[in-house]
Amino acid sequence: MNSVFEVQKTIREILLKVLDHHSLEQLNKIPHGFNNNLIWNIAHCVSSQQVLVYKLSGLPTMVSEEFIAKYKKGTKPEGDVSQAEVDEIRTLLSTTLQQTEKDFENNIFVHYTEYTTSLGYTLKNVGDALSFNNYHEGIHTGIIMSLRKFV
């Protein structure tokens, strides 16, 4: 399972670099032809990881229900994100990954509610969720790379 966490660490480092190299205005800009922006995609990765790994395991998430609701699948930015929110998202990119790895090592993921993704793939356990999450974050990283060209 180490490789799964190494992949997620690499993805999260890429996302942190996007935060480091774009202004607040750029992070919030929704380019013509897109439904969302850089910061929404980054926060969506955090929100989705928490739902796929923790919520479906019946465990408390490290982010609020409001955060999950704001960035869950099917949402879009409803206004600009503040610098304070960007700073929170920056912190969450690292802390959620570190805590998930510790929690996995400590075997806290005992139960899992099966979930069929929009792609038709059924997650049956936390290992499936962690692997699928990397695929999901990879998709959004690709979207982010496209968005960067237009901000």
PDB file of C-alpha atoms in Angstrom:
ATOM      1  CA  MET A   1       0.000   0.000   0.000  1.00  0.00           C
ATOM      2  CA  ASN A   2       3.054   2.263   0.256  1.00  0.00           C
ATOM      3  CA  SER A   3       2.944   2.951  -3.476  1.00  0.00           C
ATOM      4  CA  VAL A   4      -0.658   4.175  -3.207  1.00  0.00           C
ATOM      5  CA  PHE A   5       0.386   6.726  -0.603  1.00  0.00           C
ATOM      6  CA  GLU A   6       3.477   7.700  -2.588  1.00  0.00           C
ATOM      7  CA  VAL A   7       1.322   8.376  -5.642  1.00  0.00           C
ATOM      8  CA  GLN A   8      -1.079  10.478  -3.592  1.00  0.00           C
ATOM      9  CA  LYS A   9       1.837  12.359  -2.050  1.00  0.00           C
ATOM     10  CA  THR A  10       3.136  13.180  -5.541  1.00  0.00           C
ATOM     11  CA  ILE A  11      -0.290  14.384  -6.671  1.00  0.00           C
ATOM     12  CA  ARG A  12      -0.687  16.531  -3.556  1.00  0.00           C
ATOM     13  CA  GLU A  13       2.773  18.072  -4.097  1.00  0.00           C
ATOM     14  CA  ILE A  14       1.712  19.047  -7.627  1.00  0.00           C
ATOM     15  CA  LEU A  15      -1.445  20.647  -6.225  1.00  0.00           C
ATOM     16  CA  LEU A  16       0.584  22.552  -3.618  1.00  0.00           C
ATOM     17  CA  LYS A  17       2.812  23.908  -6.396  1.00  0.00           C
ATOM     18  CA  VAL A  18      -0.284  25.140  -8.237  1.00  0.00           C
ATOM     19  CA  LEU A  19      -1.287  27.037  -5.089  1.00  0.00           C
ATOM     20  CA  ASP A  20       2.237  28.447  -4.754  1.00  0.00           C
ATOM     21  CA  HIS A  21       2.434  29.679  -8.348  1.00  0.00           C
ATOM     22  CA  HIS A  22      -0.979  31.275  -8.816  1.00  0.00           C
ATOM     23  CA  SER A  23      -2.506  34.410  -7.360  1.00  0.00           C
ATOM     24  CA  LEU A  24      -5.792  34.427  -5.489  1.00  0.00           C
ATOM     25  CA  GLU A  25      -7.383  35.993  -8.571  1.00  0.00           C
ATOM     26  CA  GLN A  26      -6.033  33.220 -10.803  1.00  0.00           C
ATOM     27  CA  LEU A  27      -7.155  30.501  -8.388  1.00  0.00           C
ATOM     28  CA  ASN A  28     -10.706  31.911  -8.424  1.00  0.00           C
ATOM     29  CA  LYS A  29     -10.995  32.614 -12.156  1.00  0.00           C
ATOM     30  CA  ILE A  30     -13.433  30.441 -14.077  1.00  0.00           C
ATOM     31  CA  PRO A  31     -12.270  30.524 -17.705  1.00  0.00           C
ATOM     32  CA  HIS A  32     -14.792  30.659 -20.535  1.00  0.00           C
ATOM     33  CA  GLY A  33     -15.983  27.143 -21.326  1.00  0.00           C
ATOM     34  CA  PHE A  34     -15.253  25.765 -17.832  1.00  0.00           C
ATOM     35  CA  ASN A  35     -17.648  25.207 -14.915  1.00  0.00           C
ATOM     36  CA  ASN A  36     -15.112  25.589 -12.145  1.00  0.00           C
ATOM     37  CA  ASN A  37     -11.691  26.935 -11.253  1.00  0.00           C
ATOM     38  CA  LEU A  38      -8.302  25.876  -9.922  1.00  0.00           C
ATOM     39  CA  ILE A  39      -9.168  26.189  -6.233  1.00  0.00           C
ATOM     40  CA  TRP A  40     -12.464  24.320  -6.566  1.00  0.00           C
ATOM     41  CA  ASN A  41     -10.683  21.369  -8.209  1.00  0.00           C
ATOM     42  CA  ILE A  42      -8.021  21.292  -5.503  1.00  0.00           C
ATOM     43  CA  ALA A  43     -10.552  21.487  -2.652  1.00  0.00           C
ATOM     44  CA  HIS A  44     -12.725  18.908  -4.419  1.00  0.00           C
ATOM     45  CA  CYS A  45      -9.812  16.461  -4.227  1.00  0.00           C
ATOM     46  CA  VAL A  46      -9.648  16.920  -0.452  1.00  0.00           C
ATOM     47  CA  SER A  47     -13.420  16.661  -0.037  1.00  0.00           C
ATOM     48  CA  SER A  48     -13.728  13.547  -2.185  1.00  0.00           C
ATOM     49  CA  GLN A  49     -10.849  11.775  -0.445  1.00  0.00           C
ATOM     50  CA  GLN A  50     -12.526  12.352   2.899  1.00  0.00           C
ATOM     51  CA  VAL A  51     -15.844  10.958   1.653  1.00  0.00           C
ATOM     52  CA  LEU A  52     -14.368   7.974  -0.197  1.00  0.00           C
ATOM     53  CA  VAL A  53     -12.022   6.935   2.587  1.00  0.00           C
ATOM     54  CA  TYR A  54     -13.538   8.107   5.886  1.00  0.00           C
ATOM     55  CA  LYS A  55     -17.279   8.612   5.412  1.00  0.00           C
ATOM     56  CA  LEU A  56     -17.728   5.325   3.585  1.00  0.00           C
ATOM     57  CA  SER A  57     -15.747   3.659   6.384  1.00  0.00           C
ATOM     58  CA  GLY A  58     -18.194   5.088   8.921  1.00  0.00           C
ATOM     59  CA  LEU A  59     -15.511   7.305  10.459  1.00  0.00           C
ATOM     60  CA  PRO A  60     -15.438  11.049  11.156  1.00  0.00           C
ATOM     61  CA  THR A  61     -13.874  13.225   8.488  1.00  0.00           C
ATOM     62  CA  MET A  62     -11.076  15.740   9.056  1.00  0.00           C
ATOM     63  CA  VAL A  63     -13.071  18.407   7.244  1.00  0.00           C
ATOM     64  CA  SER A  64     -16.454  19.876   8.083  1.00  0.00           C
ATOM     65  CA  GLU A  65     -19.738  18.831   6.523  1.00  0.00           C
ATOM     66  CA  GLU A  66     -19.905  22.371   5.102  1.00  0.00           C
ATOM     67  CA  PHE A  67     -16.546  21.874   3.362  1.00  0.00           C
ATOM     68  CA  ILE A  68     -17.714  18.561   1.898  1.00  0.00           C
ATOM     69  CA  ALA A  69     -21.009  20.092   0.754  1.00  0.00           C
ATOM     70  CA  LYS A  70     -19.243  23.059  -0.873  1.00  0.00           C
ATOM     71  CA  TYR A  71     -16.818  20.925  -2.891  1.00  0.00           C
ATOM     72  CA  LYS A  72     -18.647  17.649  -3.470  1.00  0.00           C
ATOM     73  CA  LYS A  73     -19.374  16.149  -6.870  1.00  0.00           C
ATOM     74  CA  GLY A  74     -21.929  18.157  -8.790  1.00  0.00           C
ATOM     75  CA  THR A  75     -21.133  21.494  -7.163  1.00  0.00           C
ATOM     76  CA  LYS A  76     -19.435  24.499  -8.674  1.00  0.00           C
ATOM     77  CA  PRO A  77     -17.939  27.671  -7.228  1.00  0.00           C
ATOM     78  CA  GLU A  78     -20.632  29.942  -5.785  1.00  0.00           C
ATOM     79  CA  GLY A  79     -18.250  32.857  -5.266  1.00  0.00           C
ATOM     80  CA  ASP A  80     -14.614  33.676  -4.757  1.00  0.00           C
ATOM     81  CA  VAL A  81     -12.584  31.842  -2.138  1.00  0.00           C
ATOM     82  CA  SER A  82     -10.682  34.043   0.331  1.00  0.00           C
ATOM     83  CA  GLN A  83      -6.960  33.848   1.032  1.00  0.00           C
ATOM     84  CA  ALA A  84      -7.803  32.324   4.421  1.00  0.00           C
ATOM     85  CA  GLU A  85      -9.725  29.533   2.671  1.00  0.00           C
ATOM     86  CA  VAL A  86      -6.839  28.950   0.273  1.00  0.00           C
ATOM     87  CA  ASP A  87      -4.513  28.682   3.278  1.00  0.00           C
ATOM     88  CA  GLU A  88      -6.865  26.156   4.905  1.00  0.00           C
ATOM     89  CA  ILE A  89      -7.004  24.090   1.707  1.00  0.00           C
ATOM     90  CA  ARG A  90      -3.195  24.233   1.473  1.00  0.00           C
ATOM     91  CA  THR A  91      -2.924  22.827   4.994  1.00  0.00           C
ATOM     92  CA  LEU A  92      -5.573  20.165   4.347  1.00  0.00           C
ATOM     93  CA  LEU A  93      -3.701  18.858   1.294  1.00  0.00           C
ATOM     94  CA  SER A  94      -0.916  17.734   3.601  1.00  0.00           C
ATOM     95  CA  THR A  95      -2.690  16.967   6.864  1.00  0.00           C
ATOM     96  CA  THR A  96      -5.396  14.772   5.358  1.00  0.00           C
ATOM     97  CA  LEU A  97      -2.829  12.687   3.500  1.00  0.00           C
ATOM     98  CA  GLN A  98      -0.570  12.297   6.555  1.00  0.00           C
ATOM     99  CA  GLN A  99      -3.469  11.350   8.838  1.00  0.00           C
ATOM    100  CA  THR A 100      -4.910   8.891   6.336  1.00  0.00           C
ATOM    101  CA  GLU A 101      -1.579   7.111   6.061  1.00  0.00           C
ATOM    102  CA  LYS A 102      -1.286   6.920   9.881  1.00  0.00           C
ATOM    103  CA  ASP A 103      -4.869   5.726  10.215  1.00  0.00           C
ATOM    104  CA  PHE A 104      -4.296   3.045   7.579  1.00  0.00           C
ATOM    105  CA  GLU A 105      -1.143   1.850   9.381  1.00  0.00           C
ATOM    106  CA  ASN A 106      -3.153   1.749  12.634  1.00  0.00           C
ATOM    107  CA  ASN A 107      -5.864  -0.382  10.981  1.00  0.00           C
ATOM    108  CA  ILE A 108      -8.748   1.917  11.910  1.00  0.00           C
ATOM    109  CA  PHE A 109     -10.568   1.183   8.644  1.00  0.00           C
ATOM    110  CA  VAL A 110     -12.536  -1.870   9.731  1.00  0.00           C
ATOM    111  CA  HIS A 111     -15.889  -1.424   7.988  1.00  0.00           C
ATOM    112  CA  TYR A 112     -16.652  -0.107   4.536  1.00  0.00           C
ATOM    113  CA  THR A 113     -19.946   0.648   2.804  1.00  0.00           C
ATOM    114  CA  GLU A 114     -19.665  -0.480  -0.808  1.00  0.00           C
ATOM    115  CA  TYR A 115     -19.987   2.386  -3.257  1.00  0.00           C
ATOM    116  CA  THR A 116     -20.313   2.300  -7.019  1.00  0.00           C
ATOM    117  CA  THR A 117     -18.586   5.269  -8.648  1.00  0.00           C
ATOM    118  CA  SER A 118     -20.036   7.214 -11.556  1.00  0.00           C
ATOM    119  CA  LEU A 119     -17.713   5.153 -13.767  1.00  0.00           C
ATOM    120  CA  GLY A 120     -19.443   1.965 -12.666  1.00  0.00           C
ATOM    121  CA  TYR A 121     -16.539   0.704 -10.554  1.00  0.00           C
ATOM    122  CA  THR A 122     -17.564  -0.621  -7.134  1.00  0.00           C
ATOM    123  CA  LEU A 123     -15.356   0.213  -4.180  1.00  0.00           C
ATOM    124  CA  LYS A 124     -15.561  -2.720  -1.761  1.00  0.00           C
ATOM    125  CA  ASN A 125     -13.013  -1.729   0.876  1.00  0.00           C
ATOM    126  CA  VAL A 126     -10.707   1.076   1.922  1.00  0.00           C
ATOM    127  CA  GLY A 127      -7.907  -0.260  -0.284  1.00  0.00           C
ATOM    128  CA  ASP A 128     -10.164   0.116  -3.314  1.00  0.00           C
ATOM    129  CA  ALA A 129     -11.096   3.617  -2.120  1.00  0.00           C
ATOM    130  CA  LEU A 130      -7.459   4.691  -1.745  1.00  0.00           C
ATOM    131  CA  SER A 131      -6.553   3.367  -5.194  1.00  0.00           C
ATOM    132  CA  PHE A 132      -9.601   4.922  -6.844  1.00  0.00           C
ATOM    133  CA  ASN A 133      -8.920   8.204  -5.064  1.00  0.00           C
ATOM    134  CA  ASN A 134      -5.544   8.441  -6.797  1.00  0.00           C
ATOM    135  CA  TYR A 135      -7.240   7.925 -10.153  1.00  0.00           C
ATOM    136  CA  HIS A 136      -9.810  10.593  -9.244  1.00  0.00           C
ATOM    137  CA  GLU A 137      -7.167  13.096  -8.107  1.00  0.00           C
ATOM    138  CA  GLY A 138      -5.218  12.366 -11.279  1.00  0.00           C
ATOM    139  CA  ILE A 139      -8.246  13.316 -13.386  1.00  0.00           C
ATOM    140  CA  HIS A 140      -8.634  16.593 -11.505  1.00  0.00           C
ATOM    141  CA  THR A 141      -4.907  17.288 -11.761  1.00  0.00           C
ATOM    142  CA  GLY A 142      -5.303  17.000 -15.530  1.00  0.00           C
ATOM    143  CA  ILE A 143      -8.222  19.426 -15.446  1.00  0.00           C
ATOM    144  CA  ILE A 144      -6.111  21.787 -13.340  1.00  0.00           C
ATOM    145  CA  MET A 145      -3.290  21.625 -15.900  1.00  0.00           C
ATOM    146  CA  SER A 146      -5.796  22.632 -18.595  1.00  0.00           C
ATOM    147  CA  LEU A 147      -7.272  25.434 -16.481  1.00  0.00           C
ATOM    148  CA  ARG A 148      -3.814  26.888 -15.811  1.00  0.00           C
ATOM    149  CA  LYS A 149      -3.451  27.755 -19.490  1.00  0.00           C
ATOM    150  CA  PHE A 150      -6.472  30.062 -19.320  1.00  0.00           C
ATOM    151  CA  VAL A 151      -5.956  31.949 -16.057  1.00  0.00           C
TER     152      VAL A 151
END
